[in-house]
Coordinates of C-alpha atoms in Angstrom, one line a residue:
X691 CA 14.0 -66.5 56.8
X692 CA 16.9 -65.0 54.9
X693 CA 17.0 -65.7 51.2
X694 CA 20.4 -64.0 50.6
X695 CA 23.8 -65.5 50.8
X696 CA 27.3 -64.1 50.7
X697 CA 29.6 -65.1 47.8
X698 CA 32.8 -63.6 46.5
X699 CA 31.6 -63.1 42.9
X700 CA 30.4 -59.5 42.9
X701 CA 26.8 -60.6 43.0
X702 CA 26.7 -62.5 39.7
X703 CA 25.5 -65.7 41.4
X704 CA 22.3 -64.0 42.5
X705 CA 21.6 -62.2 39.3
X706 CA 18.0 -62.7 38.0
X707 CA 14.7 -61.1 37.5
X708 CA 12.1 -59.8 39.9
X709 CA 8.3 -59.8 39.2
X710 CA 5.1 -59.1 41.0
X711 CA 2.2 -61.6 40.7
X712 CA -1.0 -59.6 41.2
X713 CA -3.2 -62.6 41.3
X714 CA -1.5 -64.1 44.4
X715 CA 0.2 -60.9 45.8
X716 CA 3.6 -62.5 45.5
X717 CA 7.0 -61.1 44.7
X718 CA 8.7 -63.6 42.4
X719 CA 12.5 -63.8 41.9
X720 CA 14.3 -66.3 39.6
X721 CA 18.0 -66.6 39.0
X722 CA 19.7 -66.5 35.6
X723 CA 22.5 -68.9 36.6
X724 CA 20.8 -71.5 38.8
X725 CA 17.4 -73.2 38.9
X726 CA 16.1 -71.2 42.0
X727 CA 12.8 -69.5 42.2
X728 CA 11.8 -67.5 45.3
X729 CA 8.3 -66.4 46.2
X730 CA 7.9 -63.7 48.8
X731 CA 4.8 -62.0 50.3
X732 CA 4.4 -58.2 50.0
X733 CA 6.3 -57.8 53.3
X734 CA 9.2 -59.7 51.6
X735 CA 8.9 -62.7 53.8
X736 CA 9.8 -66.0 52.0
X737 CA 6.7 -67.9 51.2
X738 CA 8.5 -70.8 49.4
X739 CA 11.6 -71.6 47.5
X740 CA 11.1 -73.7 44.3
X741 CA 13.3 -75.0 41.5
X742 CA 12.9 -74.9 37.8
X743 CA 13.1 -78.3 35.9
X744 CA 16.6 -77.5 34.9
X745 CA 19.3 -79.3 36.9
X746 CA 21.8 -76.4 37.6
X747 CA 21.4 -76.0 41.3
X748 CA 24.7 -74.0 41.8
X749 CA 26.5 -71.2 40.2
X750 CA 29.0 -72.9 37.9
X751 CA 31.9 -70.4 37.9
X752 CA 34.0 -68.7 40.5
X753 CA 34.7 -65.1 41.3
X754 CA 38.3 -63.8 41.3
X755 CA 39.6 -60.7 43.0
X756 CA 41.3 -58.5 40.5
X757 CA 43.0 -55.5 42.2
X758 CA 40.1 -54.0 44.3
X759 CA 37.1 -55.5 42.5
X760 CA 35.6 -58.9 41.7
X761 CA 35.4 -60.5 38.3
X762 CA 34.5 -63.9 37.0
X763 CA 37.2 -66.5 36.4
X764 CA 35.1 -67.9 33.5
X765 CA 31.8 -67.1 31.7
X766 CA 28.8 -68.3 33.7
X767 CA 26.4 -70.9 32.3
X768 CA 23.0 -69.3 31.8
X769 CA 20.1 -71.5 32.9
X770 CA 17.3 -69.0 32.4
X771 CA 17.1 -65.9 30.3
X772 CA 14.1 -63.7 30.5
X773 CA 10.7 -64.2 32.1
X774 CA 7.3 -62.7 32.9
X775 CA 4.3 -63.4 35.1
X776 CA 0.6 -63.3 34.3
X777 CA -2.5 -64.6 36.1
X778 CA -0.6 -66.8 38.6
X779 CA 1.8 -68.3 36.1
X780 CA 5.6 -67.7 35.8
X781 CA 6.9 -68.0 32.2
X782 CA 10.7 -68.6 32.0
X783 CA 12.8 -68.6 28.8
X784 CA 14.9 -71.7 29.6
X785 CA 18.5 -71.9 28.1
X786 CA 19.2 -75.5 28.8
X787 CA 18.0 -78.6 26.9
X788 CA 15.9 -80.8 29.1
X789 CA 16.5 -84.6 29.1
X790 CA 13.3 -85.2 27.2
X791 CA 14.0 -82.7 24.5
X792 CA 15.8 -83.0 21.2
X793 CA 18.9 -80.7 21.2
X794 CA 18.2 -79.9 17.6
X795 CA 14.9 -78.3 18.6
X796 CA 16.7 -75.5 20.4
X797 CA 18.6 -74.6 17.2
X798 CA 15.3 -73.4 15.7
X799 CA 13.3 -72.5 18.9
X800 CA 13.4 -71.0 22.3
X801 CA 11.7 -72.9 25.2
X802 CA 9.3 -71.3 27.6
X803 CA 8.7 -73.2 30.8
X804 CA 5.6 -72.5 32.9
X805 CA 5.3 -72.6 36.7
X806 CA 2.2 -72.3 39.0
X807 CA 3.0 -69.4 41.3
X808 CA 0.8 -70.6 44.2
X809 CA 3.0 -73.7 44.5
X810 CA 6.1 -73.3 42.4
X811 CA 5.2 -76.5 40.5
X812 CA 6.1 -77.0 36.8
X813 CA 3.1 -76.8 34.5
X814 CA 4.6 -77.6 31.1
X815 CA 6.6 -76.1 28.3
X816 CA 6.2 -74.8 24.8
X817 CA 8.4 -73.7 21.9
X818 CA 8.7 -70.2 20.4
X819 CA 10.4 -70.2 16.9
X820 CA 13.5 -68.1 16.3
X821 CA 12.9 -65.2 14.0
X822 CA 15.7 -64.8 11.4
X823 CA 18.0 -66.9 13.7
X824 CA 17.4 -64.3 16.5
X825 CA 16.5 -65.7 20.0
X826 CA 14.0 -64.2 22.4
X827 CA 15.2 -61.0 24.1
X828 CA 12.2 -60.2 26.2
X829 CA 8.7 -61.5 26.7
X830 CA 5.4 -60.3 28.1
X831 CA 2.0 -62.0 28.4
X832 CA -1.5 -60.9 29.2
X833 CA -4.2 -63.6 29.2
X834 CA -3.6 -65.4 26.0
X835 CA -1.5 -62.9 24.2
X836 CA 2.3 -63.4 24.3
X837 CA 4.5 -60.5 23.1
X838 CA 8.1 -61.5 22.1
X839 CA 10.8 -59.0 21.4
X840 CA 13.7 -60.3 19.3
X841 CA 16.8 -58.3 18.2
X842 CA 15.0 -56.6 15.3
X843 CA 11.4 -57.9 15.5
X844 CA 8.4 -57.9 17.7
X845 CA 5.9 -60.8 17.4
X846 CA 2.5 -61.3 19.0
X847 CA 1.3 -64.8 19.6
X848 CA -2.2 -65.9 20.5
X849 CA -1.8 -68.9 22.9
X850 CA -5.4 -69.8 22.8
X851 CA -5.2 -71.4 19.4

């Protein structure tokens, strides 16, 4: 099954991050601008397509032809930012306030959503505090240690506590 699609936006609508989950031998891809998650085997055959808990199912802006290249007609709405995988779990830095969240919470925190990579099912979320009003730029995790890179800081969190 084909997981690609044609769109006249220069590829923006399919922009995202690619990871490899060693525990399940899966290639994982998630979009920045939609709630799509794809899991592929090591031959790049689609194993499943899942969705994040965010409700943006489609790319929310249009492409426009400008002379001989494509550009966006308006800035895209980011659904997900950065992510990482470890031990069968996908961790995604969500950019959208969930219905059950207080919008004020995202003024002081970033949200990390967790997904089981065997099934694509949502496992839960946790907050990471902003450091000096700087949001998460990149994250990495191994076992219970979560490494967060901010604009000017790096912080290590122990998730077992």
